[in-house]
Coordinates of C-alpha atoms and ligand atoms in Angstrom, one line a residue:
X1 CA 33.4 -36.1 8.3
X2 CA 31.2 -33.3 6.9
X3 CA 27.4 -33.8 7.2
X4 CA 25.7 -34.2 4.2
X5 CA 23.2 -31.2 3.7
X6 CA 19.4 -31.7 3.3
X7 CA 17.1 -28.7 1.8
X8 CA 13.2 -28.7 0.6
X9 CA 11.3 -26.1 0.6
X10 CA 6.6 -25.5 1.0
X11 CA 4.9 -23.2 -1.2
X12 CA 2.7 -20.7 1.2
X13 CA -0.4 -21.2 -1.5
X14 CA -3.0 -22.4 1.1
X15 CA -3.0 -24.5 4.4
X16 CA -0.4 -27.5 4.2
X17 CA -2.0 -30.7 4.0
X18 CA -1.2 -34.1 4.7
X19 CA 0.0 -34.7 1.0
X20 CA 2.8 -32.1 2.3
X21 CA 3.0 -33.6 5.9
X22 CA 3.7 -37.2 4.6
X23 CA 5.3 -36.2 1.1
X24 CA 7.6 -33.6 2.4
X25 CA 7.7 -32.3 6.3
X26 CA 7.7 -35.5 8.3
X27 CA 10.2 -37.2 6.3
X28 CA 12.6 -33.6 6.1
X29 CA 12.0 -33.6 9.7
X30 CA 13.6 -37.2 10.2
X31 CA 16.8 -36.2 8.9
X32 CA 17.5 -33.2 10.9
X33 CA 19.4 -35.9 13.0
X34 CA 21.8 -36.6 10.4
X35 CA 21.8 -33.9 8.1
X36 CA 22.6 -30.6 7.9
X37 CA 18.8 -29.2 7.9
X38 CA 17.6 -25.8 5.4
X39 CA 13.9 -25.8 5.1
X40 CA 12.4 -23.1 3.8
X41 CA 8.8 -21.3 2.4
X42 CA 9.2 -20.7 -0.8
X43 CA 7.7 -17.4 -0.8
X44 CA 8.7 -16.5 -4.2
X45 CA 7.3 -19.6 -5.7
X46 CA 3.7 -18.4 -4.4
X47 CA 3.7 -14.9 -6.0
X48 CA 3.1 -16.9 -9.3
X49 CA -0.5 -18.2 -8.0
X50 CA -0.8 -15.5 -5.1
X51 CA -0.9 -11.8 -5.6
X52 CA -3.1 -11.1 -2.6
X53 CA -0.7 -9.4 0.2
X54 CA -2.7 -10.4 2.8
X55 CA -3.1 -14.0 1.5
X56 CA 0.3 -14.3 1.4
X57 CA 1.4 -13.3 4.8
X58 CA -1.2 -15.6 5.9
X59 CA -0.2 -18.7 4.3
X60 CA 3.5 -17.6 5.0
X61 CA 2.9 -17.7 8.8
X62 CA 0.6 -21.2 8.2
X63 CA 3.4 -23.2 6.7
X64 CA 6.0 -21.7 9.4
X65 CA 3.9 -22.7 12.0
X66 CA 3.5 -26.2 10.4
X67 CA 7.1 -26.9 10.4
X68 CA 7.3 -25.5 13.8
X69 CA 4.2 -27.2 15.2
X70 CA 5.8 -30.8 13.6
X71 CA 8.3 -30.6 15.6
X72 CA 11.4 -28.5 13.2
X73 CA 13.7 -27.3 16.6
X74 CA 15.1 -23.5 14.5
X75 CA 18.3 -24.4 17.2
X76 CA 18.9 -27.8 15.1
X77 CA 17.3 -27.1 11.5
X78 CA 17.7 -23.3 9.5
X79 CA 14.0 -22.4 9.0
X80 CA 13.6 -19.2 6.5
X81 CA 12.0 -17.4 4.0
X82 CA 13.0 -17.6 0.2
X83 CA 12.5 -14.0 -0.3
X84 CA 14.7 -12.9 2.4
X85 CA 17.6 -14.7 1.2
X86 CA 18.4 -12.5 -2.1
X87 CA 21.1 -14.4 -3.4
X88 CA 19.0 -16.7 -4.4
X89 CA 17.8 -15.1 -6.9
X90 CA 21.4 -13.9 -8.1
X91 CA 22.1 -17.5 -8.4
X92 CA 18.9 -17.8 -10.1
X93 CA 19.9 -15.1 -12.7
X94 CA 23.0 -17.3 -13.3
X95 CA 21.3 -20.6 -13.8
X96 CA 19.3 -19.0 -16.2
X97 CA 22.2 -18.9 -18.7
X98 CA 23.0 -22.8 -18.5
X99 CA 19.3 -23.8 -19.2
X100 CA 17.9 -24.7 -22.0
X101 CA 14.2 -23.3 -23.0
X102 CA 13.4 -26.3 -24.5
X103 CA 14.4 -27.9 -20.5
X104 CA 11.6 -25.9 -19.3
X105 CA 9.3 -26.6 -22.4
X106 CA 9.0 -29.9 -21.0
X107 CA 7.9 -29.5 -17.1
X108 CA 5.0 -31.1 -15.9
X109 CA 4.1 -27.6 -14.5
X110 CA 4.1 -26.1 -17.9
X111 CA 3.0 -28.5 -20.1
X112 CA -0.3 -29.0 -18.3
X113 CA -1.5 -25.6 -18.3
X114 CA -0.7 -25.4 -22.2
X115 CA -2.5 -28.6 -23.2
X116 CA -5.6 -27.4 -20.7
X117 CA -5.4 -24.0 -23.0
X118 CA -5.2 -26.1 -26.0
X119 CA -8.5 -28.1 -25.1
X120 CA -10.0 -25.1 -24.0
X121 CA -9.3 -23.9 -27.8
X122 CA -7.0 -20.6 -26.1
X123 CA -3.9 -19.2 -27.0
X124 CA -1.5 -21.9 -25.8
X125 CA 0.6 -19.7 -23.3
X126 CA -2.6 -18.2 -22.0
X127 CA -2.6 -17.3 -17.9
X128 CA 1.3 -18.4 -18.0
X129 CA 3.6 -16.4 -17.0
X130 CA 7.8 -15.9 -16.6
X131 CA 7.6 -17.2 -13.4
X132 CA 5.4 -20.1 -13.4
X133 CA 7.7 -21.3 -17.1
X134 CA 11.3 -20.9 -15.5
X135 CA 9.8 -22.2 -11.8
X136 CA 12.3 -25.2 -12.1
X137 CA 15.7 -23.1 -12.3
X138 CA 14.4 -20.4 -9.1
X139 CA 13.9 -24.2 -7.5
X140 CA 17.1 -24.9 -8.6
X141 CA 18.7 -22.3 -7.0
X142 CA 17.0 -22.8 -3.8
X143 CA 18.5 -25.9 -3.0
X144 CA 21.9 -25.5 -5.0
X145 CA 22.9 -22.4 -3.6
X146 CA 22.9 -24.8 0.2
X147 CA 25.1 -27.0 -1.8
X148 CA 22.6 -29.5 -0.8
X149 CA 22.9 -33.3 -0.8
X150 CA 19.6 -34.5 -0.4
X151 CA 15.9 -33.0 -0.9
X152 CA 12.8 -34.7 0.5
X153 CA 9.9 -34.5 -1.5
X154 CA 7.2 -36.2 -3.0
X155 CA 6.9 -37.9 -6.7
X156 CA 5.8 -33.9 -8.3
X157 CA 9.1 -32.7 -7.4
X158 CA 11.1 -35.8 -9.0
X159 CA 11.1 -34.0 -12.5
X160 CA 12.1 -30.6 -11.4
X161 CA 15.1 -32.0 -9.2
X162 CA 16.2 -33.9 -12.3
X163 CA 15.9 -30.8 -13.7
X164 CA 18.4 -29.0 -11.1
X165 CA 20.9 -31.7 -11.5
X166 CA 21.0 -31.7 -15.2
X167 CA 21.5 -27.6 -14.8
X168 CA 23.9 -28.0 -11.9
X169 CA 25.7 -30.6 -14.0
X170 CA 26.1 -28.4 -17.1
X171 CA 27.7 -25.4 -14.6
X172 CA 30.0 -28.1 -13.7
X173 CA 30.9 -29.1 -17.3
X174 CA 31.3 -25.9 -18.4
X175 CA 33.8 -24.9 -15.8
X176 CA 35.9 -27.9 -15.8
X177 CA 35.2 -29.0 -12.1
X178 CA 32.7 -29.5 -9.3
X179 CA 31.4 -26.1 -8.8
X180 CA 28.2 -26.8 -7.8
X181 CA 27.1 -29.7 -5.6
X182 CA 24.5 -31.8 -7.6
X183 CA 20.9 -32.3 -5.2
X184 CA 19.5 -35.3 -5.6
X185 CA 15.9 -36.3 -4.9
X186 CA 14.7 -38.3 -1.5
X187 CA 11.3 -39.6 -2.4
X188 CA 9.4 -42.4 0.0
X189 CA 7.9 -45.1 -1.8
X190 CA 5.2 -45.5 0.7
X191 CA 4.3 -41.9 0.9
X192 CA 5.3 -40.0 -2.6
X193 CA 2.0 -39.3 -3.9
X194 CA -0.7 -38.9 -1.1
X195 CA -4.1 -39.0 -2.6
X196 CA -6.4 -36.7 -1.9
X197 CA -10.7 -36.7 -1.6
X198 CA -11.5 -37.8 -5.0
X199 CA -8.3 -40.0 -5.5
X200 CA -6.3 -37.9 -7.8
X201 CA -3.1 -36.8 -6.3
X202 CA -3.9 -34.6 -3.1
X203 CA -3.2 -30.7 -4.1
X204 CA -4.0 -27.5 -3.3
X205 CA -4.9 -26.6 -7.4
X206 CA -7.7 -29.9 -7.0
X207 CA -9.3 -28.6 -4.1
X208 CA -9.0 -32.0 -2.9
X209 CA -6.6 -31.8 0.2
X210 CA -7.3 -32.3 3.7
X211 CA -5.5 -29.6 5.8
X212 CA -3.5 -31.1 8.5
X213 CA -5.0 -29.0 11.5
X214 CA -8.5 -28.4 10.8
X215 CA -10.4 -28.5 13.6
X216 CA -12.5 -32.3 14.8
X217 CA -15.7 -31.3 13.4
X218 CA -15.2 -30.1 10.4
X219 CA -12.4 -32.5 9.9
X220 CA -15.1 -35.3 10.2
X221 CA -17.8 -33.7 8.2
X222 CA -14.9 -32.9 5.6
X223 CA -13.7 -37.2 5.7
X224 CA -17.2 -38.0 5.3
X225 CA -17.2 -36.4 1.5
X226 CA -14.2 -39.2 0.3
X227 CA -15.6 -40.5 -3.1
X228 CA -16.7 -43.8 -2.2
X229 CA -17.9 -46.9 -5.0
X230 CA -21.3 -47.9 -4.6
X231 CA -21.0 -51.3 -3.0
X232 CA -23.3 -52.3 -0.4
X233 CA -22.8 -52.6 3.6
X234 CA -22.6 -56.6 2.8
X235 CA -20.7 -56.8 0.4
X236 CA -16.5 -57.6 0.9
X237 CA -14.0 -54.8 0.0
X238 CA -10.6 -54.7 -1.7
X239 CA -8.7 -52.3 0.9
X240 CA -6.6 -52.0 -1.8
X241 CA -8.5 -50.2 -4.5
X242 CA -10.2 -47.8 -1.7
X243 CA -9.0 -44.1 -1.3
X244 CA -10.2 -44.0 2.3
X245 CA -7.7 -46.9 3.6
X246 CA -5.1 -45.6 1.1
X247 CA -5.5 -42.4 3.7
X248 CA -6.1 -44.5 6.5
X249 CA -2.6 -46.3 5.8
X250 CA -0.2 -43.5 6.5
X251 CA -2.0 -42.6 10.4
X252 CA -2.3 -46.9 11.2
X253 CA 0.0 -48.6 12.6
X254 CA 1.1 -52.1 10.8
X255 CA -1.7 -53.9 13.5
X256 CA -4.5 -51.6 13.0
X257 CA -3.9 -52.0 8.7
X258 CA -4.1 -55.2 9.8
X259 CA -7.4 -55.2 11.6
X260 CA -8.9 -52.9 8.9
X261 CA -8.1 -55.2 6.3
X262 CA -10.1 -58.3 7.8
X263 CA -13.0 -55.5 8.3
X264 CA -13.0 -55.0 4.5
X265 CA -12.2 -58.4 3.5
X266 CA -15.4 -59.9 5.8
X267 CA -18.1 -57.8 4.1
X268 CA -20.7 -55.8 6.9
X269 CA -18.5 -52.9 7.1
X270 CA -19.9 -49.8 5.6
X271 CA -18.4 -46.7 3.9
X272 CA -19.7 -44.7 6.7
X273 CA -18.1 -46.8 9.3
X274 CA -14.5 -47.2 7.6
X275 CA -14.7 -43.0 7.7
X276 CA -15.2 -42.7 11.0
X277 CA -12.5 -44.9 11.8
X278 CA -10.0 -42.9 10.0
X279 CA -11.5 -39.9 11.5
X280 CA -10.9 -41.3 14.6
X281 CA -7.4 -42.0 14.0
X282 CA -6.7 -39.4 12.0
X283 CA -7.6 -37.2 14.8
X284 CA -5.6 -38.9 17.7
X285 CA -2.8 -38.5 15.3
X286 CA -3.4 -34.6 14.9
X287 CA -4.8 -33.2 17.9
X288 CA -1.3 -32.6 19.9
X289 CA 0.2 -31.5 16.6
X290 CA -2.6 -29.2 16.5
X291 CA -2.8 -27.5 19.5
X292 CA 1.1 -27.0 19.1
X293 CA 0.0 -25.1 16.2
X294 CA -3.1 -22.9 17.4
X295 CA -0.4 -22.1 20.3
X296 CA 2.3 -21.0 17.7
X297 CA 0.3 -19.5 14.9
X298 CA -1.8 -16.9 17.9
X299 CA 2.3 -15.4 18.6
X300 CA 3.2 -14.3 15.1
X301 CA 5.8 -11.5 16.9
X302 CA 7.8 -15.5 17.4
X303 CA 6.9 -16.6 14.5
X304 CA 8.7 -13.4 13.0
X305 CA 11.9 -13.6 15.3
X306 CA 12.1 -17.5 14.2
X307 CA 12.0 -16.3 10.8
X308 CA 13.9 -13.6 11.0
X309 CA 16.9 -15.1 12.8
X310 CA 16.6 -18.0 10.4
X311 CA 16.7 -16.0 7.2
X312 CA 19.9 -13.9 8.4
X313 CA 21.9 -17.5 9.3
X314 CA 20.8 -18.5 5.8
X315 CA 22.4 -16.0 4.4
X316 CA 25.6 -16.3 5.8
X317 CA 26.1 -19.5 4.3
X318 CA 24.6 -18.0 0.8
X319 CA 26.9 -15.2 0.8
X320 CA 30.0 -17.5 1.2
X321 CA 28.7 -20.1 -1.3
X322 CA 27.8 -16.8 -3.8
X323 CA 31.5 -14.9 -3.2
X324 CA 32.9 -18.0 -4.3
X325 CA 31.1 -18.7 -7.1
X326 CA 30.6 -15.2 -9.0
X327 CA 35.2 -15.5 -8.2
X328 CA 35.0 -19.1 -10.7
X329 CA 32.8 -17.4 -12.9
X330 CA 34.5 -14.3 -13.4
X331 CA 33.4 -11.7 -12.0
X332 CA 35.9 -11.3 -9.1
Ligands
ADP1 P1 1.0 -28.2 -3.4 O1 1.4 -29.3 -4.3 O2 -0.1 -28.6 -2.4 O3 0.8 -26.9 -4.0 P2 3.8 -27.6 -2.7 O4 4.0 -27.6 -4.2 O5 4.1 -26.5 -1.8 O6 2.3 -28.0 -2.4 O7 4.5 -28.9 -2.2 C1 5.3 -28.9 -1.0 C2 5.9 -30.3 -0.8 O8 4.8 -31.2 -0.6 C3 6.6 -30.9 -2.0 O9 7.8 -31.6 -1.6 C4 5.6 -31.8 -2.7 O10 6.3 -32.8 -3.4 C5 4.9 -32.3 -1.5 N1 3.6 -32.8 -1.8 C6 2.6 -32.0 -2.2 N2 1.5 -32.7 -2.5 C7 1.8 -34.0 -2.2 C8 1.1 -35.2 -2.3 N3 -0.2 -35.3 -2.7 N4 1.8 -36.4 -2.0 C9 3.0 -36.4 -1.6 N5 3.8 -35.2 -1.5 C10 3.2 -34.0 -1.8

């Protein structure tokens, strides 16, 4: 029987963090078993918030050495750059004709910045541009062009894959038959939106994450500034309603949740104390991942060959999937 095909793709807009490990990475990871793996860094996603060269080949070689550093084997998973698989954005160009503009009027993405520009009393499509307002068909492409089964991501992404179907499914209508295979979303319910240090949803546009590999000190000094309530060392704690063991949660295993909740439930246990334990944690948890990926990120020449090789086996399978198509569509 075929394997089904799994593709998701990270943004190289800053260094990953562990709203991408747990939302995205570690559970694409677990189905390279099963699936046929594509994961990708969406390169051309980031030119609409990066513009800085040097920024970007930074971040570029950051996220490939996170997926490498988690433990992505390029032998069993393709691992690749958006921008050097071009049909992409042929297919792109093609899904751009089966979506609505009133589809992309309503994306999250979209809609925010306009009411912010609203509030702010500015010209409603102020600061947005092309790319950032048809984001959700380039994503389309990117997974449909894999003919892919499955994407793991967290709850942000839910709307844009809906998104992809609906576009995928109006090809398909349009053409009579099952052109294109229709992705569907593989969100965790335990992991979908990891919050970050002020409890809104951890992203890089809040300047709330915490990157995955920074280094123990700073890592510590960087836990120590979750926003806290003001309750006193004495007082009992709902675990529940507290960001630091909604963090804490995703490292523990189900004992040490456990133990932790008792600790909040009894009262005596301080919001300096409950940091340091996740510190603690959190950085038993890291450190081997990290050193994998100080090793990996200091030989970028491997980095490039991983990329590289990955990028041209991508392709392959684009071209077929692309020679076929543009033949239903017409233009062979
Ligand atoms: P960011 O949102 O930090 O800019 P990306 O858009 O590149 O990062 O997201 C890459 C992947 O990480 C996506 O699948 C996204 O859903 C997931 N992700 C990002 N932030 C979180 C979060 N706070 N919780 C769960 N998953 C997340």
């Amino acid at each position: 029987m075929k394997r089904k095909i799994a593709c998701t793709g990270i943004k190289p807009t800053g260094t990953p963090h562990i709203g991408n490990y747990f939302g995205a990475i570690k559970p694409a990871l677990e189905l390279v078993k099963d699936y046929d793996a594509r994961y990708f860094i969406a390169d051309y996603h980031a030119l609409n918030a990066i513009k800085d060269p040097k920024q970007l080949r930074e971040a570029t070689y950051e996220v490939a050495a996170t997926w490498l550093a988690c433990g992505l084997d390029p032998e069993k998973a393709l691992v690749y750059r958006q921008s050097q698989v071009p049909e992409t954005f042929d297919l792109s160009t093609i899904l751009l004709a089966f979506t609505p503009k009133g589809l992309m009027n309503r994306a999250h993405a979209y809609k925010a910045m306009v009411q912010e520009n609203l509030e702010m009393k500015r010209d409603p499509d102020d600061g947005v541009n092309m790319g950032l307002f048809t984001y959700p068909v380039l994503m389309a492409a990117d997974v449909i062009l894999f003919d892919t089964d499955v994407v793991p991501v967290g709850q942000d992404q839910a709307q844009h894959l809906e998104m992809a179907a609906d576009i995928a499914q109006s090809v398909n209508r349009n053409y009579g038959k099952e052109v294109l295979t229709v992705p569907q979303p593989l969100i965790q319910e335990s992991t979908k939106t990891v919050t970050g240090l002020d409890g809104r949803k951890m992203s890089k546009s809040y300047n709330n994450t915490i990157p995955l590999f920074m280094e123990p000190k700073k890592l510590r000094k960087l836990l120590m500034k979750i926003v806290t309530n003001s309750q006193t060392v004495e007082e009992p704690k709902d675990p529940d309603t507290c960001n630091i063991f909604a963090i804490y949660k995703l490292f523990a295993t189900e004992e040490q949740q456990t133990e932790m909740r008792k600790k909040y439930r009894a009262g005596g246990m301080g919001w300096g104390y409950a940091k340091q334990t996740l510190f603690e944690l959190m950085n038993e948890y890291i450190t081997p991942l990290r050193e994998k990926y100080n090793k990996i990120i200091a030989d970028k020449e491997c980095i490039d060959k991983i990329l590289s090789e990955g990028s041209k086996r991508a392709r392959e399978i684009a071209t077929l999937k692309m020679a076929k198509l543009k033949k239903e569509l017409g233009y062979s």
